[in-house]
XYZ file of C-alpha atoms in Angstrom:
609
model
C -167.328 60.939 -166.189
C -164.874 58.809 -165.204
C -166.822 56.266 -165.265
C -167.975 57.325 -168.600
C -164.759 57.189 -170.226
C -163.784 53.747 -168.674
C -166.918 51.857 -169.900
C -166.028 53.502 -173.474
C -162.598 52.167 -173.363
C -163.792 48.774 -172.455
C -166.469 48.755 -174.903
C -163.843 49.950 -177.681
C -161.399 46.882 -176.716
C -164.111 44.464 -176.385
C -165.148 45.599 -180.224
C -161.725 44.929 -181.172
C -161.695 41.769 -180.089
C -165.061 40.761 -181.457
C -163.924 42.341 -185.066
C -161.103 40.395 -184.984
C -162.528 36.511 -184.224
C -162.872 35.435 -188.152
C -159.424 36.253 -188.478
C -156.634 33.513 -187.783
C -155.225 34.162 -184.218
C -151.652 33.966 -183.237
C -152.826 30.528 -181.332
C -154.122 28.836 -184.416
C -151.271 29.839 -186.728
C -148.184 28.762 -184.343
C -149.347 27.437 -181.218
C -145.583 26.536 -179.742
C -144.585 30.400 -179.868
C -148.082 31.340 -178.180
C -147.847 29.332 -175.223
C -144.302 30.593 -175.143
C -145.375 34.068 -174.961
C -148.345 33.522 -173.056
C -149.347 35.913 -170.321
C -150.307 33.560 -167.486
C -150.578 36.747 -164.795
C -152.960 38.464 -166.980
C -154.831 35.192 -167.004
C -154.906 34.333 -163.650
C -156.070 37.797 -162.533
C -158.673 37.854 -165.318
C -157.424 40.631 -167.293
C -158.083 40.764 -171.218
C -155.376 41.854 -173.177
C -155.380 45.476 -174.380
C -153.230 47.026 -176.843
C -150.397 48.889 -175.454
C -151.696 52.490 -177.358
C -154.916 52.152 -176.012
C -153.517 52.143 -172.537
C -151.758 54.922 -173.246
C -154.550 56.791 -174.534
C -156.445 55.920 -171.514
C -153.911 57.257 -168.873
C -153.469 60.281 -170.915
C -157.146 60.954 -170.865
C -157.299 60.090 -167.389
C -154.405 62.827 -166.307
C -156.260 65.403 -168.442
C -159.564 64.681 -166.988
C -159.002 63.918 -163.035
C -157.436 65.685 -160.302
C -154.984 63.903 -157.974
C -157.008 63.941 -155.035
C -154.390 64.374 -152.229
C -155.657 64.587 -148.662
C -156.019 67.744 -147.022
C -155.628 69.898 -150.533
C -157.797 72.547 -151.289
C -159.458 72.624 -154.875
C -161.791 74.119 -156.610
C -165.511 71.888 -157.259
C -168.515 72.928 -158.958
C -172.434 72.501 -157.066
C -173.963 69.981 -159.675
C -176.864 69.269 -157.569
C -178.531 70.526 -154.218
C -181.075 68.494 -152.160
C -182.855 69.441 -149.043
C -179.601 68.704 -146.844
C -176.319 68.551 -149.078
C -174.821 69.996 -152.003
C -173.130 67.784 -154.573
C -169.516 68.958 -155.448
C -167.677 67.642 -158.354
C -164.324 68.370 -158.213
C -163.203 65.990 -161.323
C -162.354 63.093 -159.460
C -163.739 59.548 -159.649
C -166.734 60.220 -158.108
C -168.913 63.300 -156.352
C -168.389 64.543 -152.721
C -171.174 65.516 -150.689
C -170.929 68.727 -148.455
C -173.801 69.321 -145.613
C -175.668 73.158 -146.295
C -174.961 73.347 -142.642
C -171.408 74.853 -143.840
C -173.111 77.416 -146.562
C -175.243 79.229 -144.059
C -173.318 82.266 -144.867
C -174.175 81.750 -148.521
C -178.033 81.426 -148.540
C -177.944 82.215 -152.321
C -176.144 79.343 -153.241
C -177.143 77.518 -156.341
C -175.826 74.761 -159.138
C -173.179 75.869 -161.277
C -171.405 78.137 -158.289
C -167.786 77.106 -157.786
C -166.990 76.631 -154.403
C -163.224 75.753 -152.500
C -163.517 72.308 -151.032
C -160.848 70.736 -148.910
C -160.424 66.717 -149.569
C -160.492 65.403 -146.565
C -160.638 61.416 -147.612
C -160.243 60.538 -150.812
C -162.468 57.292 -150.211
C -164.627 56.144 -147.127
C -165.661 52.984 -146.347
C -168.498 53.057 -149.323
C -166.227 54.701 -151.664
C -167.543 58.047 -151.149
C -165.362 61.081 -151.666
C -165.352 62.917 -148.426
C -164.940 66.873 -148.873
C -165.212 69.873 -146.560
C -166.409 73.293 -147.457
C -166.131 74.812 -144.228
C -162.390 73.586 -143.583
C -161.517 74.749 -146.996
C -162.770 78.226 -145.754
C -160.501 78.357 -142.644
C -157.521 77.503 -144.473
C -158.108 79.911 -147.086
C -159.223 82.613 -144.739
C -155.865 82.270 -142.687
C -153.981 82.749 -146.033
C -155.902 85.679 -147.028
C -155.597 87.155 -143.554
C -151.872 86.644 -143.270
C -151.389 88.017 -146.674
C -153.247 91.154 -145.524
C -151.338 91.231 -142.354
C -147.837 91.291 -144.363
C -148.915 93.834 -147.035
C -151.191 96.060 -145.516
C -154.515 95.674 -147.390
C -157.978 96.490 -146.933
C -160.128 93.859 -146.049
C -164.015 93.869 -145.267
C -165.502 92.701 -142.167
C -168.794 92.206 -140.592
C -169.355 93.006 -137.326
C -170.929 90.221 -135.243
C -171.573 91.333 -131.847
C -170.385 93.236 -128.811
C -167.720 91.755 -126.525
C -165.968 92.972 -123.496
C -163.964 95.537 -124.685
C -164.550 95.853 -128.374
C -166.508 94.018 -131.285
C -166.061 90.778 -132.841
C -165.446 90.981 -136.646
C -166.229 88.182 -139.068
C -163.152 88.622 -141.514
C -163.011 85.716 -144.458
C -164.786 83.530 -141.773
C -162.739 83.866 -138.858
C -163.769 86.048 -135.966
C -161.243 88.752 -135.221
C -161.405 91.236 -132.518
C -161.926 94.750 -133.069
C -160.856 96.800 -129.923
C -163.184 99.958 -128.837
C -159.948 102.081 -128.990
C -159.826 101.232 -132.984
C -163.102 101.635 -133.924
C -162.725 105.445 -134.680
C -160.612 108.126 -134.238
C -162.937 109.955 -131.492
C -164.470 107.863 -128.329
C -167.512 105.906 -129.189
C -170.337 105.881 -126.890
C -173.038 103.751 -128.835
C -170.753 100.484 -129.505
C -174.385 98.655 -130.699
C -174.717 101.421 -133.430
C -171.697 99.216 -134.995
C -173.044 95.652 -134.900
C -174.343 94.250 -138.279
C -172.721 96.641 -140.347
C -169.903 95.850 -143.075
C -166.932 98.006 -142.480
C -163.441 98.394 -143.728
C -160.711 97.081 -141.320
C -156.706 96.644 -141.486
C -154.984 93.509 -139.735
C -152.775 94.647 -137.248
C -151.940 91.667 -135.319
C -152.198 87.825 -135.842
C -151.120 85.408 -132.982
C -150.291 82.156 -134.741
C -150.064 80.159 -131.400
C -153.666 80.801 -130.116
C -155.051 81.958 -133.717
C -156.025 85.110 -132.665
C -156.721 88.179 -134.906
C -156.617 92.015 -134.041
C -158.229 94.155 -136.680
C -158.671 98.285 -136.799
C -160.867 100.638 -138.239
C -158.898 103.545 -136.919
C -155.718 102.779 -138.149
C -157.488 103.242 -141.920
C -158.559 106.484 -141.198
C -155.311 107.790 -139.151
C -152.898 108.198 -142.097
C -155.749 110.470 -143.538
C -156.005 112.475 -140.689
C -151.901 112.748 -140.225
C -151.816 114.368 -143.379
C -154.995 116.686 -142.781
C -153.538 117.479 -139.177
C -149.827 118.586 -141.296
C -151.910 120.761 -143.884
C -154.204 122.455 -141.489
C -151.183 123.267 -139.103
C -149.279 124.368 -141.664
C -151.882 126.656 -141.942
C -152.394 127.820 -138.194
C -151.180 131.213 -136.501
C -151.112 131.971 -132.832
C -154.210 134.137 -131.720
C -156.254 132.559 -134.800
C -159.876 131.810 -133.936
C -161.434 128.637 -134.979
C -164.789 126.898 -134.813
C -164.692 123.463 -133.232
C -166.932 120.585 -131.767
C -166.154 119.306 -128.067
C -164.884 115.892 -128.974
C -164.150 114.315 -125.501
C -164.217 116.107 -121.755
C -161.547 114.828 -119.006
C -161.341 116.346 -115.619
C -157.876 118.294 -116.641
C -159.544 119.925 -119.869
C -161.810 119.523 -123.382
C -160.568 118.085 -126.394
C -162.088 120.020 -129.328
C -161.837 118.764 -133.216
C -161.024 121.450 -135.471
C -161.883 119.386 -138.619
C -159.534 116.564 -138.268
C -157.233 117.827 -136.033
C -157.751 117.748 -131.917
C -156.500 120.554 -130.253
C -156.903 120.601 -126.048
C -158.512 123.375 -123.709
C -156.973 122.847 -120.199
C -159.413 123.417 -117.534
C -157.737 126.714 -116.525
C -158.195 128.414 -120.024
C -161.710 127.436 -120.192
C -163.138 130.284 -117.669
C -161.499 133.027 -115.862
C -163.467 132.246 -112.976
C -162.452 128.925 -110.987
C -164.504 125.736 -111.973
C -164.238 122.112 -110.660
C -164.819 120.373 -113.492
C -165.068 121.039 -117.793
C -168.474 120.004 -117.811
C -169.618 123.061 -115.701
C -168.880 124.972 -118.916
C -168.901 122.777 -121.988
C -170.524 119.707 -123.137
C -170.251 116.841 -125.723
C -170.837 117.785 -129.408
C -171.013 121.451 -128.699
C -169.496 124.067 -131.235
C -167.992 126.733 -129.887
C -165.217 129.062 -130.934
C -161.849 128.870 -129.697
C -158.417 130.850 -130.085
C -155.106 128.920 -130.685
C -152.543 129.775 -127.811
C -149.929 127.324 -129.016
C -148.937 124.614 -131.285
C -146.032 121.921 -131.694
C -145.522 121.169 -135.928
C -143.586 118.334 -134.664
C -145.900 116.570 -132.136
C -148.663 118.105 -133.692
C -150.287 119.031 -130.592
C -152.185 122.295 -130.233
C -153.502 124.296 -127.331
C -156.228 126.204 -127.316
C -158.046 128.875 -125.035
C -161.764 129.789 -124.439
C -161.689 132.384 -121.649
C -159.046 134.321 -123.955
C -162.054 135.468 -126.353
C -163.064 137.773 -123.352
C -161.763 140.424 -121.871
C -159.641 139.592 -118.786
C -161.901 140.295 -115.794
C -159.448 142.268 -113.905
C -159.231 144.955 -116.996
C -162.966 144.947 -116.543
C -162.895 145.808 -112.768
C -164.237 149.136 -111.637
C -161.765 151.789 -111.752
C -163.070 153.546 -108.989
C -162.474 150.441 -106.540
C -160.103 151.400 -103.778
C -158.554 150.295 -100.678
C -161.102 150.723 -97.871
C -164.028 149.647 -99.928
C -166.492 147.195 -98.977
C -166.858 144.170 -101.513
C -169.588 141.161 -101.198
C -168.300 137.901 -103.091
C -168.969 134.200 -102.843
C -166.203 131.813 -101.190
C -164.758 129.652 -103.858
C -161.606 127.896 -102.067
C -160.569 127.208 -98.585
C -157.089 126.998 -96.939
C -155.757 126.507 -93.674
C -154.384 129.881 -94.436
C -157.467 131.614 -95.624
C -160.141 131.537 -97.932
C -160.289 133.176 -101.725
C -163.452 135.202 -102.363
C -164.815 136.282 -106.204
C -165.801 139.563 -105.882
C -166.600 139.755 -109.802
C -166.070 136.940 -112.004
C -162.385 135.796 -112.452
C -161.425 138.687 -110.051
C -160.689 136.991 -106.479
C -159.217 138.268 -103.122
C -157.893 136.530 -100.419
C -159.163 136.906 -96.640
C -156.086 135.632 -94.619
C -157.377 133.704 -91.399
C -155.515 136.506 -89.026
C -158.093 139.339 -90.867
C -161.199 136.897 -89.920
C -161.046 137.611 -86.085
C -159.319 140.271 -83.961
C -158.133 137.156 -81.723
C -154.712 136.453 -81.514
C -154.971 133.134 -81.328
C -155.247 131.801 -84.775
C -157.635 129.582 -86.186
C -158.251 127.501 -89.316
C -160.431 129.398 -92.166
C -163.252 126.652 -92.088
C -164.087 127.582 -88.498
C -165.663 131.063 -89.979
C -166.614 130.363 -93.639
C -167.818 127.646 -95.989
C -167.283 127.449 -99.688
C -170.156 128.871 -101.416
C -170.753 131.414 -98.526
C -171.505 135.186 -99.596
C -169.386 137.124 -97.335
C -169.041 140.783 -96.838
C -165.225 142.309 -96.920
C -163.192 145.210 -96.757
C -160.533 145.603 -99.399
C -156.755 146.061 -97.487
C -154.716 145.685 -100.337
C -155.424 146.334 -104.391
C -152.474 145.907 -106.716
C -154.227 145.995 -110.112
C -151.004 145.217 -111.902
C -150.064 141.891 -110.376
C -153.972 141.107 -110.188
C -153.814 140.678 -106.570
C -156.362 141.973 -103.582
C -156.593 141.116 -100.196
C -159.555 141.364 -97.885
C -160.593 141.399 -94.214
C -163.874 140.590 -92.504
C -162.730 141.607 -88.886
C -162.322 145.237 -90.379
C -166.479 145.466 -90.259
C -166.743 144.885 -86.079
C -165.174 147.325 -83.546
C -161.690 146.275 -82.121
C -162.447 145.052 -78.938
C -158.679 145.879 -77.643
C -159.512 149.767 -78.191
C -161.596 150.087 -74.609
C -159.735 146.956 -73.094
C -158.909 148.542 -69.670
C -162.225 149.575 -68.572
C -163.836 146.350 -69.824
C -161.191 144.315 -68.444
C -159.153 146.052 -65.385
C -156.705 143.742 -63.590
C -158.333 142.250 -60.374
C -162.073 141.918 -62.507
C -163.618 138.665 -62.616
C -165.225 137.460 -65.384
C -166.518 134.158 -67.116
C -164.473 132.666 -70.339
C -165.132 129.433 -72.775
C -161.921 127.208 -72.877
C -160.718 127.605 -76.374
C -157.588 124.931 -76.497
C -154.629 123.628 -74.443
C -151.141 124.086 -74.445
C -148.595 122.093 -72.473
C -148.172 125.309 -70.249
C -151.300 126.671 -69.884
C -154.902 126.841 -71.182
C -156.379 130.011 -73.769
C -159.700 131.067 -72.605
C -161.803 134.014 -74.878
C -164.136 136.037 -73.033
C -165.466 137.285 -75.833
C -164.777 137.417 -79.481
C -161.248 138.754 -80.398
C -160.420 138.631 -76.425
C -158.441 135.570 -75.628
C -156.352 135.298 -72.153
C -153.947 132.615 -70.670
C -153.736 130.722 -67.757
C -150.758 129.167 -66.733
C -151.066 125.927 -65.425
C -149.823 127.042 -61.987
C -152.776 129.606 -61.574
C -155.558 126.691 -62.305
C -155.420 125.139 -58.945
C -154.356 125.952 -55.221
C -154.186 122.881 -54.145
C -153.647 120.195 -57.001
C -150.362 119.476 -58.751
C -151.443 119.569 -62.297
C -149.161 117.947 -64.884
C -151.212 119.137 -68.047
C -154.792 121.302 -68.522
C -156.708 118.383 -69.978
C -156.564 117.109 -66.357
C -158.166 120.134 -64.939
C -160.826 120.886 -67.778
C -161.825 120.271 -71.195
C -162.497 122.435 -74.406
C -165.953 124.184 -74.148
C -165.773 124.164 -70.762
C -166.573 127.721 -69.100
C -164.077 128.812 -66.111
C -164.536 131.644 -63.757
C -161.242 133.839 -64.024
C -159.275 136.683 -62.797
C -157.356 139.205 -64.870
C -154.016 139.167 -63.441
C -151.730 141.194 -65.802
C -152.764 143.177 -69.107
C -150.743 144.280 -72.244
C -152.402 146.576 -74.442
C -149.545 146.816 -76.782
C -148.886 143.232 -76.824
C -152.875 142.434 -77.158
C -152.212 139.697 -73.989
C -154.109 139.090 -71.131
C -152.804 136.979 -68.512
C -155.278 135.319 -66.530
C -156.283 133.077 -63.057
C -158.657 130.695 -62.025
C -157.376 129.931 -58.608
C -157.437 133.506 -57.815
C -161.147 133.297 -57.699
C -160.617 131.891 -54.017
C -158.394 132.643 -51.173
C -155.444 130.667 -50.820
C -156.211 127.407 -48.534
C -152.909 127.125 -47.394
C -153.060 130.867 -45.914
C -155.211 129.099 -43.481
C -153.521 125.842 -43.372
C -150.152 127.484 -42.639
C -151.459 128.031 -38.900
C -153.608 125.069 -38.797
C -150.736 122.407 -39.501
C -147.880 124.669 -38.230
C -144.823 122.694 -37.258
C -145.533 120.560 -33.840
C -149.287 120.250 -34.046
C -150.580 117.216 -33.727
C -153.174 115.467 -35.819
C -155.336 111.806 -36.075
C -155.424 110.462 -39.533
C -154.812 106.962 -40.949
C -152.083 105.926 -43.183
C -153.305 106.140 -47.017
C -150.835 104.407 -49.080
C -147.338 102.704 -47.992
C -144.718 104.202 -50.617
C -140.893 104.160 -51.003
C -139.208 105.632 -48.024
C -142.674 105.810 -46.083
C -145.850 106.135 -46.204
C -148.803 109.175 -47.376
C -151.790 110.388 -44.995
C -154.738 112.636 -45.942
C -155.745 115.271 -43.249
C -158.031 116.582 -45.950
C -158.872 116.742 -49.469
C -156.064 119.420 -50.090
C -153.358 118.150 -47.545
C -151.483 114.855 -47.967
C -148.589 114.430 -45.692
C -145.697 112.305 -46.316
C -144.565 110.303 -43.203
C -140.604 109.003 -43.522
C -140.008 105.273 -43.014
C -138.239 105.580 -39.691
C -141.274 107.990 -38.365
C -143.587 105.393 -38.827
C -142.205 103.246 -35.971
C -144.674 102.645 -32.794
C -143.887 102.515 -29.054
C -143.646 98.809 -29.081
C -140.905 98.912 -31.808
C -143.276 97.947 -34.958
C -144.487 100.266 -37.416
C -147.515 101.662 -38.643
C -149.314 99.660 -41.995
C -151.807 100.635 -44.500
C -155.252 101.727 -42.938
C -153.954 102.130 -39.030
C -155.014 105.163 -37.576
C -152.676 107.041 -35.711
C -151.615 110.501 -33.863
C -149.093 112.393 -35.986
C -147.087 115.398 -35.119
C -146.050 118.115 -37.901
C -142.179 118.230 -38.393
C -142.328 120.244 -41.559
C -144.680 122.388 -43.704
C -143.986 124.424 -46.752
C -146.543 126.458 -48.239
C -144.390 127.205 -51.441
C -144.051 123.918 -52.409
C -147.121 122.480 -50.385
C -144.855 120.020 -48.528
C -146.180 118.480 -45.315
C -144.234 116.158 -43.479
C -145.634 114.053 -40.296
C -143.967 111.623 -37.414
C -145.667 109.161 -35.298
C -142.507 108.177 -33.537
C -141.992 111.762 -32.382
C -145.119 111.223 -30.326
C -143.833 108.480 -27.965
C -140.228 109.650 -28.155
C -141.556 112.777 -26.743
C -143.030 111.327 -23.671
C -140.130 109.092 -23.473
C -137.932 112.463 -23.670
C -140.046 113.763 -20.633
C -139.200 110.756 -18.339
C -135.782 110.623 -19.111
C -136.053 114.318 -18.174
C -137.443 113.778 -15.168
C -135.248 111.044 -14.036
C -132.103 112.883 -14.768
C -133.255 116.007 -12.647
C -133.986 113.638 -9.630
C -131.011 111.875 -9.928
C -129.023 115.099 -10.202
C -130.795 116.219 -6.982
C -129.673 113.234 -4.816
C -125.974 113.135 -6.056
C -123.885 115.886 -6.593
C -121.013 113.693 -8.385
C -120.588 114.159 -12.241
C -122.258 110.931 -13.517
C -123.878 110.747 -16.474
C -127.739 110.115 -16.615
C -127.428 106.998 -17.886
C -125.485 105.524 -14.933
C -127.897 106.411 -12.468
C -129.666 103.029 -12.554
C -130.014 100.416 -14.717
C -133.573 101.038 -15.641
C -132.402 104.786 -17.097
C -129.171 102.786 -18.838
C -131.992 100.574 -20.859
C -134.116 103.399 -21.251
C -131.138 105.355 -22.799
C -130.254 102.327 -24.783
C -134.047 102.313 -26.525
C -134.158 105.634 -27.195
C -130.792 105.638 -29.127
C -132.271 102.454 -31.193
C -129.917 100.078 -29.614
């Protein structure tokens, strides 16, 4: 069109010039004035003179019909032609623009005459062609629309393109926005793929201008309506009211139920009178059920529901004839260190304390007797219907082993028991179920010095024992193991009496002396000064020599021996004989050491000089 207007103006000007030729020109009429006012610039540029009114008319037509093609400006254009690869767009500029059809892939129905938004990238390229972009125009306009929708809270349409980590990708005005999984619906979504390919309404909830990120929400559109519904429904609620609902979500702590736009929670303890480990044992998703309203908070719009309250409390349905002393059967539902809970009827539990599981006075863990799921029979010990408590016992179903304890385990009788556990002061031995006895550490061995019972035996070992004491009222047995055999120290008291001599080797050199082993029971101590040999040297480890017992204590199992006493005893005999002979020869009162030089030297040696 611009080219047509330009050609028309040129023709008009040329026509006027042709029509004026027969007339006398200004150059012919007044040559001097013509030369004086001649426009040499136009002559050099080759521009034909045109009347000012014609130029003004031309400029007015250009202003009305042509756009000011500024760079990076979004304008409206019309599709005037479509080829196999491009769309020709007229934006009322000097020339038309060409846009690849790839930019219109989202609109397969594009046709001649459609108006589209384009961005003027370049007014003229190297070939004088106007460069346009529809894709860039869509992005700019889309961001304007998205920002407006966010600022004004407008509802926008979006196309769910695909799934992504944590949610969905939605096309909004040509911009890829993120739809978090938690913002798809007010209820949890189990099948995300069902939303792919759908066009839905959304609300723009967040825009990050720095990273060009957009977050949309479908849930936000329906929450406002739900809040109004909640207020209306809660306003009509009453405690104790029974409503029908649908299981919406199941968690480890309870079940969320949809009451028709309003959610309520059934805590796990309100699902069943019986103990359960997880709510899915009672309900399943999308299940319809009746629930009773236990409580609600109008300010926070929270509703507490109950399911078990629809049924009579099991304690109220418990057999009225049931009494203390009766036998009942039940299943072990919970085990603690102090006992086990037995469900004797649905919702009715009794506690068997660990002390009521065995006649043994030595308490053990309840897990040693029962496991969860076991069917057990027990006797009712206490029954309180008002407080809904019941205590049970298992041991009462068997005779008390302590009834005839004096005849079965009299003092002095010998038995075989099993080591059950240790203490620092002894060993607990079980003679039979319910009959435990204690062996003090001092009653384990006649000869061995034991610091801890684990040095002598292991848990589970069988030991022969003798009943030492019996306390029927206190239900206590005192046992001994070493009493099975005679005390070998009674025999050793004579064999290793003070003054007796024995041959042995030095076992170890210790502080202040050495030790020697006479046998597997007796280890004697030799003080340092008693290790001296006749030549003045001392015995070393491994040397064999004669030793004289100089101390024997049966009570403390202490034996002390001396080697020096052996040869000193011989010396003492020589001294005594020499003294006796000297006394017979001389009646004067002189000391034994003065008899002669030999005796004096012998005395000095004996005195350690």
